[in-house]
Amino acid sequence: MSSFVLRYFPIQARAEPIKAILTYANADWQQVSPQWPQEKSSQPSGRMPVLEETAADGSKFILSESLAIEEYLATKFNLAVADDPQQVARQKELRSQLKDVWDLTIQYKFGSPEARSAIKEKYDILAKSVIAFHEGHLKKNGSNGHYFGNKITYLDLVIYATITAMNKYISPEFPEAVEYFNKNDAPLIANVFANVSSDSRLANF
């Protein structure tokens, strides 16, 4: 069985979906936080997160870029939609939309006071559009608290981890960001979040 090392900053941000997948899959994993920027040049693309997998035979596989890592792990642990090409494409679409939302929250968090007003306007438009699209998708899946089928899959873990990261990392500067995902405006997304939150495998997440 493989073991994993996740290299990332000691914050709850972009790597949270990766951590959620590893935790839910009960993988043997740990996080290390390289000194930055001193160890930047030792990372494959000079960026983090980076995943290092060590197989039972000692061979290693190193992968960078958050979405690539997520998709690899979701596939490895049978959490990704894999059989239907259209569903695979839909999964990528939904994930890309959540990444766009997250990226704007980061722009706001680290943006200048002068830039934040315009970023907030963009976020308002994007968040409402993405939430409406996701609510529609979840309704088509039966409003059952899951993005695909009737069990926890990759996207369920992503929305859970994203909202959790917003609460912990983004809210101090941008509390409105996560408020769009409330039970009144995003009831089906909130249902997914509640479903995943109640799973005992994520009790220590």
Short mmCIF file of N, CA and C in Angstrom, two decimals, residues 18-139:
data_model
loop_
_atom_site.label_atom_id
_atom_site.label_comp_id
_atom_site.label_asym_id
_atom_site.label_seq_id
_atom_site.Cartn_x
_atom_site.Cartn_y
_atom_site.Cartn_z
N ILE A 18 -7.55 18.15 -1.40
CA ILE A 18 -6.60 17.03 -1.41
C ILE A 18 -6.59 16.35 -0.05
N LYS A 19 -6.54 17.14 1.00
CA LYS A 19 -6.54 16.59 2.35
C LYS A 19 -7.84 15.83 2.63
N ALA A 20 -8.94 16.37 2.14
CA ALA A 20 -10.23 15.71 2.36
C ALA A 20 -10.28 14.34 1.68
N ILE A 21 -9.76 14.27 0.47
CA ILE A 21 -9.73 12.99 -0.25
C ILE A 21 -8.86 11.98 0.49
N LEU A 22 -7.66 12.39 0.87
CA LEU A 22 -6.75 11.49 1.58
C LEU A 22 -7.35 11.03 2.91
N THR A 23 -7.99 11.95 3.61
CA THR A 23 -8.59 11.62 4.90
C THR A 23 -9.77 10.67 4.72
N TYR A 24 -10.65 10.99 3.79
CA TYR A 24 -11.83 10.16 3.55
C TYR A 24 -11.44 8.75 3.11
N ALA A 25 -10.37 8.65 2.32
CA ALA A 25 -9.91 7.35 1.83
C ALA A 25 -9.11 6.57 2.87
N ASN A 26 -8.93 7.17 4.04
CA ASN A 26 -8.15 6.55 5.12
C ASN A 26 -6.75 6.19 4.64
N ALA A 27 -6.16 7.08 3.85
CA ALA A 27 -4.82 6.86 3.32
C ALA A 27 -3.77 7.10 4.40
N ASP A 28 -2.62 6.53 4.19
CA ASP A 28 -1.47 6.77 5.05
C ASP A 28 -0.77 8.02 4.52
N TRP A 29 -0.99 9.15 5.19
CA TRP A 29 -0.46 10.40 4.64
C TRP A 29 -0.06 11.37 5.75
N GLN A 30 0.78 12.28 5.39
CA GLN A 30 1.18 13.36 6.28
C GLN A 30 1.44 14.61 5.47
N GLN A 31 1.36 15.75 6.12
CA GLN A 31 1.67 17.02 5.46
C GLN A 31 2.99 17.55 6.01
N VAL A 32 3.82 18.05 5.10
CA VAL A 32 5.03 18.75 5.49
C VAL A 32 4.98 20.13 4.86
N SER A 33 5.58 21.09 5.53
CA SER A 33 5.56 22.47 5.05
C SER A 33 7.00 22.94 4.82
N PRO A 34 7.48 22.86 3.58
CA PRO A 34 8.84 23.31 3.27
C PRO A 34 9.04 24.78 3.62
N GLN A 35 10.27 25.14 3.95
CA GLN A 35 10.59 26.54 4.19
C GLN A 35 10.43 27.32 2.88
N TRP A 36 9.75 28.44 2.97
CA TRP A 36 9.44 29.21 1.74
C TRP A 36 9.90 30.65 1.92
N PRO A 37 10.62 31.19 0.96
CA PRO A 37 10.90 30.65 -0.39
C PRO A 37 12.20 29.85 -0.51
N GLN A 38 12.84 29.54 0.61
CA GLN A 38 14.14 28.87 0.56
C GLN A 38 14.08 27.55 -0.22
N GLU A 39 12.99 26.80 -0.07
CA GLU A 39 12.89 25.49 -0.73
C GLU A 39 12.03 25.52 -1.99
N LYS A 40 11.73 26.71 -2.48
CA LYS A 40 10.91 26.84 -3.68
C LYS A 40 11.53 26.13 -4.87
N SER A 41 12.83 26.27 -5.05
CA SER A 41 13.50 25.69 -6.22
C SER A 41 13.53 24.17 -6.19
N SER A 42 13.27 23.57 -5.03
CA SER A 42 13.29 22.11 -4.94
C SER A 42 11.94 21.49 -5.26
N GLN A 43 10.92 22.32 -5.50
CA GLN A 43 9.60 21.81 -5.89
C GLN A 43 9.56 21.65 -7.42
N PRO A 44 8.82 20.66 -7.92
CA PRO A 44 8.84 20.36 -9.36
C PRO A 44 8.60 21.56 -10.28
N SER A 45 7.63 22.40 -9.91
CA SER A 45 7.34 23.57 -10.75
C SER A 45 7.52 24.86 -9.98
N GLY A 46 8.22 24.76 -8.85
CA GLY A 46 8.43 25.95 -8.03
C GLY A 46 7.19 26.41 -7.31
N ARG A 47 6.20 25.51 -7.22
CA ARG A 47 4.94 25.87 -6.56
C ARG A 47 4.47 24.70 -5.70
N MET A 48 3.52 24.98 -4.85
CA MET A 48 2.86 23.95 -4.06
C MET A 48 1.35 24.12 -4.21
N PRO A 49 0.58 23.04 -4.00
CA PRO A 49 0.94 21.78 -3.37
C PRO A 49 1.71 20.82 -4.28
N VAL A 50 2.40 19.89 -3.63
CA VAL A 50 3.10 18.79 -4.29
C VAL A 50 2.76 17.51 -3.54
N LEU A 51 2.46 16.47 -4.28
CA LEU A 51 2.17 15.16 -3.68
C LEU A 51 3.32 14.21 -3.99
N GLU A 52 3.83 13.56 -2.96
CA GLU A 52 4.86 12.53 -3.14
C GLU A 52 4.29 11.20 -2.66
N GLU A 53 4.17 10.26 -3.58
CA GLU A 53 3.64 8.93 -3.24
C GLU A 53 4.78 7.93 -3.23
N THR A 54 4.85 7.13 -2.18
CA THR A 54 5.84 6.06 -2.09
C THR A 54 5.10 4.73 -2.09
N ALA A 55 5.37 3.92 -3.11
CA ALA A 55 4.71 2.62 -3.24
C ALA A 55 5.35 1.60 -2.31
N ALA A 56 4.71 0.45 -2.18
CA ALA A 56 5.20 -0.60 -1.29
C ALA A 56 6.60 -1.05 -1.66
N ASP A 57 6.94 -0.97 -2.96
CA ASP A 57 8.27 -1.40 -3.39
C ASP A 57 9.32 -0.30 -3.27
N GLY A 58 8.92 0.86 -2.72
CA GLY A 58 9.84 1.96 -2.53
C GLY A 58 9.91 2.95 -3.67
N SER A 59 9.27 2.65 -4.78
CA SER A 59 9.27 3.58 -5.91
C SER A 59 8.44 4.81 -5.58
N LYS A 60 8.82 5.93 -6.17
CA LYS A 60 8.15 7.19 -5.87
C LYS A 60 7.50 7.80 -7.09
N PHE A 61 6.40 8.50 -6.83
CA PHE A 61 5.69 9.24 -7.87
C PHE A 61 5.43 10.62 -7.30
N ILE A 62 5.90 11.65 -8.00
CA ILE A 62 5.74 13.03 -7.53
C ILE A 62 4.88 13.80 -8.52
N LEU A 63 3.88 14.49 -8.00
CA LEU A 63 2.92 15.20 -8.83
C LEU A 63 2.67 16.58 -8.23
N SER A 64 2.62 17.59 -9.10
CA SER A 64 2.30 18.94 -8.65
C SER A 64 1.03 19.42 -9.34
N GLU A 65 0.55 20.57 -8.93
CA GLU A 65 -0.68 21.22 -9.40
C GLU A 65 -1.90 20.60 -8.70
N SER A 66 -2.64 21.44 -8.02
CA SER A 66 -3.71 20.97 -7.13
C SER A 66 -4.77 20.13 -7.83
N LEU A 67 -5.26 20.58 -8.99
CA LEU A 67 -6.32 19.82 -9.66
C LEU A 67 -5.83 18.47 -10.16
N ALA A 68 -4.59 18.43 -10.65
CA ALA A 68 -4.02 17.17 -11.11
C ALA A 68 -3.91 16.19 -9.94
N ILE A 69 -3.49 16.69 -8.79
CA ILE A 69 -3.37 15.85 -7.60
C ILE A 69 -4.74 15.34 -7.17
N GLU A 70 -5.72 16.24 -7.13
CA GLU A 70 -7.07 15.85 -6.74
C GLU A 70 -7.61 14.74 -7.64
N GLU A 71 -7.51 14.94 -8.95
CA GLU A 71 -8.07 13.98 -9.89
C GLU A 71 -7.35 12.64 -9.81
N TYR A 72 -6.04 12.68 -9.62
CA TYR A 72 -5.27 11.44 -9.48
C TYR A 72 -5.74 10.66 -8.25
N LEU A 73 -5.82 11.34 -7.12
CA LEU A 73 -6.22 10.65 -5.90
C LEU A 73 -7.68 10.18 -5.95
N ALA A 74 -8.55 11.02 -6.50
CA ALA A 74 -9.95 10.63 -6.61
C ALA A 74 -10.11 9.38 -7.47
N THR A 75 -9.33 9.31 -8.54
CA THR A 75 -9.36 8.13 -9.40
C THR A 75 -8.76 6.92 -8.68
N LYS A 76 -7.64 7.12 -8.03
CA LYS A 76 -6.95 6.04 -7.33
C LYS A 76 -7.83 5.41 -6.25
N PHE A 77 -8.59 6.26 -5.56
CA PHE A 77 -9.43 5.76 -4.47
C PHE A 77 -10.88 5.56 -4.88
N ASN A 78 -11.13 5.48 -6.19
CA ASN A 78 -12.47 5.19 -6.73
C ASN A 78 -13.53 6.19 -6.25
N LEU A 79 -13.15 7.44 -6.19
CA LEU A 79 -14.07 8.49 -5.80
C LEU A 79 -14.49 9.37 -6.97
N ALA A 80 -13.86 9.18 -8.11
CA ALA A 80 -14.15 10.00 -9.29
C ALA A 80 -15.15 9.30 -10.20
N VAL A 81 -15.95 10.08 -10.88
CA VAL A 81 -16.79 9.54 -11.94
C VAL A 81 -15.87 9.11 -13.07
N ALA A 82 -16.00 7.87 -13.52
CA ALA A 82 -15.01 7.37 -14.48
C ALA A 82 -15.61 6.65 -15.68
N ASP A 83 -16.84 6.19 -15.59
CA ASP A 83 -17.37 5.30 -16.63
C ASP A 83 -17.98 6.04 -17.82
N ASP A 84 -18.66 7.11 -17.57
CA ASP A 84 -19.39 7.84 -18.61
C ASP A 84 -18.61 9.10 -18.99
N PRO A 85 -18.14 9.21 -20.24
CA PRO A 85 -17.37 10.39 -20.66
C PRO A 85 -18.10 11.71 -20.42
N GLN A 86 -19.41 11.71 -20.58
CA GLN A 86 -20.16 12.94 -20.35
C GLN A 86 -20.16 13.32 -18.88
N GLN A 87 -20.27 12.32 -18.00
CA GLN A 87 -20.23 12.60 -16.57
C GLN A 87 -18.84 13.01 -16.12
N VAL A 88 -17.82 12.42 -16.74
CA VAL A 88 -16.44 12.82 -16.45
C VAL A 88 -16.25 14.29 -16.81
N ALA A 89 -16.76 14.66 -17.98
CA ALA A 89 -16.65 16.05 -18.42
C ALA A 89 -17.44 16.98 -17.49
N ARG A 90 -18.62 16.54 -17.06
CA ARG A 90 -19.42 17.35 -16.14
C ARG A 90 -18.69 17.54 -14.81
N GLN A 91 -18.06 16.49 -14.34
CA GLN A 91 -17.29 16.57 -13.10
C GLN A 91 -16.19 17.62 -13.22
N LYS A 92 -15.47 17.62 -14.33
CA LYS A 92 -14.41 18.61 -14.56
C LYS A 92 -14.98 20.02 -14.63
N GLU A 93 -16.13 20.15 -15.28
CA GLU A 93 -16.78 21.45 -15.40
C GLU A 93 -17.14 22.01 -14.02
N LEU A 94 -17.79 21.20 -13.21
CA LEU A 94 -18.20 21.63 -11.88
C LEU A 94 -16.99 21.98 -11.01
N ARG A 95 -15.95 21.15 -11.12
CA ARG A 95 -14.74 21.42 -10.33
C ARG A 95 -14.07 22.72 -10.77
N SER A 96 -14.01 22.95 -12.08
CA SER A 96 -13.40 24.17 -12.60
C SER A 96 -14.14 25.41 -12.11
N GLN A 97 -15.46 25.33 -12.04
CA GLN A 97 -16.25 26.46 -11.57
C GLN A 97 -15.94 26.78 -10.11
N LEU A 98 -15.80 25.75 -9.29
CA LEU A 98 -15.47 25.98 -7.88
C LEU A 98 -14.07 26.57 -7.73
N LYS A 99 -13.17 26.15 -8.59
CA LYS A 99 -11.82 26.73 -8.57
C LYS A 99 -11.88 28.22 -8.90
N ASP A 100 -12.69 28.59 -9.88
CA ASP A 100 -12.83 30.00 -10.24
C ASP A 100 -13.34 30.82 -9.06
N VAL A 101 -14.32 30.26 -8.35
CA VAL A 101 -14.86 30.95 -7.17
C VAL A 101 -13.77 31.11 -6.12
N TRP A 102 -13.05 30.03 -5.86
CA TRP A 102 -11.98 30.09 -4.86
C TRP A 102 -10.91 31.11 -5.24
N ASP A 103 -10.52 31.12 -6.50
CA ASP A 103 -9.46 32.04 -6.94
C ASP A 103 -9.84 33.50 -6.70
N LEU A 104 -11.12 33.82 -6.87
CA LEU A 104 -11.54 35.20 -6.62
C LEU A 104 -11.48 35.53 -5.12
N THR A 105 -11.77 34.56 -4.27
CA THR A 105 -11.68 34.84 -2.84
C THR A 105 -10.23 35.13 -2.44
N ILE A 106 -9.29 34.43 -3.08
CA ILE A 106 -7.88 34.66 -2.80
C ILE A 106 -7.46 36.05 -3.29
N GLN A 107 -7.96 36.42 -4.47
CA GLN A 107 -7.66 37.76 -4.98
C GLN A 107 -8.16 38.83 -4.00
N TYR A 108 -9.34 38.60 -3.44
CA TYR A 108 -9.88 39.56 -2.48
C TYR A 108 -9.04 39.58 -1.21
N LYS A 109 -8.72 38.40 -0.69
CA LYS A 109 -7.98 38.31 0.58
C LYS A 109 -6.66 39.06 0.52
N PHE A 110 -5.96 38.94 -0.61
CA PHE A 110 -4.64 39.54 -0.72
C PHE A 110 -4.64 40.81 -1.57
N GLY A 111 -5.83 41.24 -1.99
CA GLY A 111 -5.91 42.44 -2.81
C GLY A 111 -5.80 43.71 -2.00
N SER A 112 -5.48 44.78 -2.69
CA SER A 112 -5.40 46.08 -2.03
C SER A 112 -6.81 46.57 -1.71
N PRO A 113 -6.94 47.45 -0.74
CA PRO A 113 -8.27 48.00 -0.42
C PRO A 113 -8.94 48.62 -1.64
N GLU A 114 -8.15 49.22 -2.50
CA GLU A 114 -8.71 49.86 -3.70
C GLU A 114 -9.27 48.82 -4.68
N ALA A 115 -8.67 47.64 -4.73
CA ALA A 115 -9.08 46.61 -5.69
C ALA A 115 -10.24 45.77 -5.19
N ARG A 116 -10.43 45.73 -3.89
CA ARG A 116 -11.39 44.79 -3.32
C ARG A 116 -12.84 45.03 -3.75
N SER A 117 -13.21 46.27 -3.94
CA SER A 117 -14.59 46.57 -4.34
C SER A 117 -14.92 45.93 -5.69
N ALA A 118 -14.02 46.07 -6.65
CA ALA A 118 -14.24 45.48 -7.98
C ALA A 118 -14.21 43.96 -7.91
N ILE A 119 -13.33 43.40 -7.10
CA ILE A 119 -13.26 41.94 -6.97
C ILE A 119 -14.55 41.41 -6.35
N LYS A 120 -15.07 42.14 -5.37
CA LYS A 120 -16.31 41.72 -4.73
C LYS A 120 -17.48 41.73 -5.71
N GLU A 121 -17.52 42.70 -6.60
CA GLU A 121 -18.57 42.74 -7.62
C GLU A 121 -18.46 41.54 -8.55
N LYS A 122 -17.23 41.22 -8.95
CA LYS A 122 -17.02 40.03 -9.80
C LYS A 122 -17.44 38.76 -9.07
N TYR A 123 -17.09 38.69 -7.80
CA TYR A 123 -17.43 37.51 -7.01
C TYR A 123 -18.93 37.35 -6.89
N ASP A 124 -19.62 38.45 -6.67
CA ASP A 124 -21.08 38.41 -6.55
C ASP A 124 -21.72 37.79 -7.79
N ILE A 125 -21.28 38.23 -8.95
CA ILE A 125 -21.82 37.70 -10.21
C ILE A 125 -21.45 36.24 -10.40
N LEU A 126 -20.18 35.92 -10.18
CA LEU A 126 -19.70 34.55 -10.41
C LEU A 126 -20.33 33.57 -9.41
N ALA A 127 -20.33 33.93 -8.14
CA ALA A 127 -20.85 33.01 -7.12
C ALA A 127 -22.32 32.69 -7.37
N LYS A 128 -23.11 33.68 -7.68
CA LYS A 128 -24.53 33.45 -7.93
C LYS A 128 -24.73 32.54 -9.15
N SER A 129 -23.93 32.76 -10.19
CA SER A 129 -24.03 31.95 -11.40
C SER A 129 -23.62 30.51 -11.13
N VAL A 130 -22.50 30.33 -10.46
CA VAL A 130 -22.00 28.98 -10.16
C VAL A 130 -22.96 28.23 -9.24
N ILE A 131 -23.44 28.90 -8.22
CA ILE A 131 -24.37 28.25 -7.29
C ILE A 131 -25.64 27.82 -8.01
N ALA A 132 -26.18 28.67 -8.87
CA ALA A 132 -27.38 28.31 -9.62
C ALA A 132 -27.13 27.08 -10.50
N PHE A 133 -25.96 27.03 -11.13
CA PHE A 133 -25.62 25.89 -11.99
C PHE A 133 -25.50 24.62 -11.15
N HIS A 134 -24.81 24.71 -10.02
CA HIS A 134 -24.63 23.53 -9.17
C HIS A 134 -25.95 23.07 -8.56
N GLU A 135 -26.78 24.02 -8.16
CA GLU A 135 -28.10 23.64 -7.64
C GLU A 135 -28.91 22.90 -8.69
N GLY A 136 -28.81 23.35 -9.93
CA GLY A 136 -29.51 22.66 -11.02
C GLY A 136 -28.99 21.26 -11.24
N HIS A 137 -27.67 21.12 -11.19
CA HIS A 137 -27.09 19.79 -11.35
C HIS A 137 -27.51 18.85 -10.22
N LEU A 138 -27.47 19.35 -9.00
CA LEU A 138 -27.83 18.53 -7.86
C LEU A 138 -29.31 18.13 -7.90
N LYS A 139 -30.14 19.02 -8.41
CA LYS A 139 -31.57 18.69 -8.56
C LYS A 139 -31.74 17.55 -9.57
#
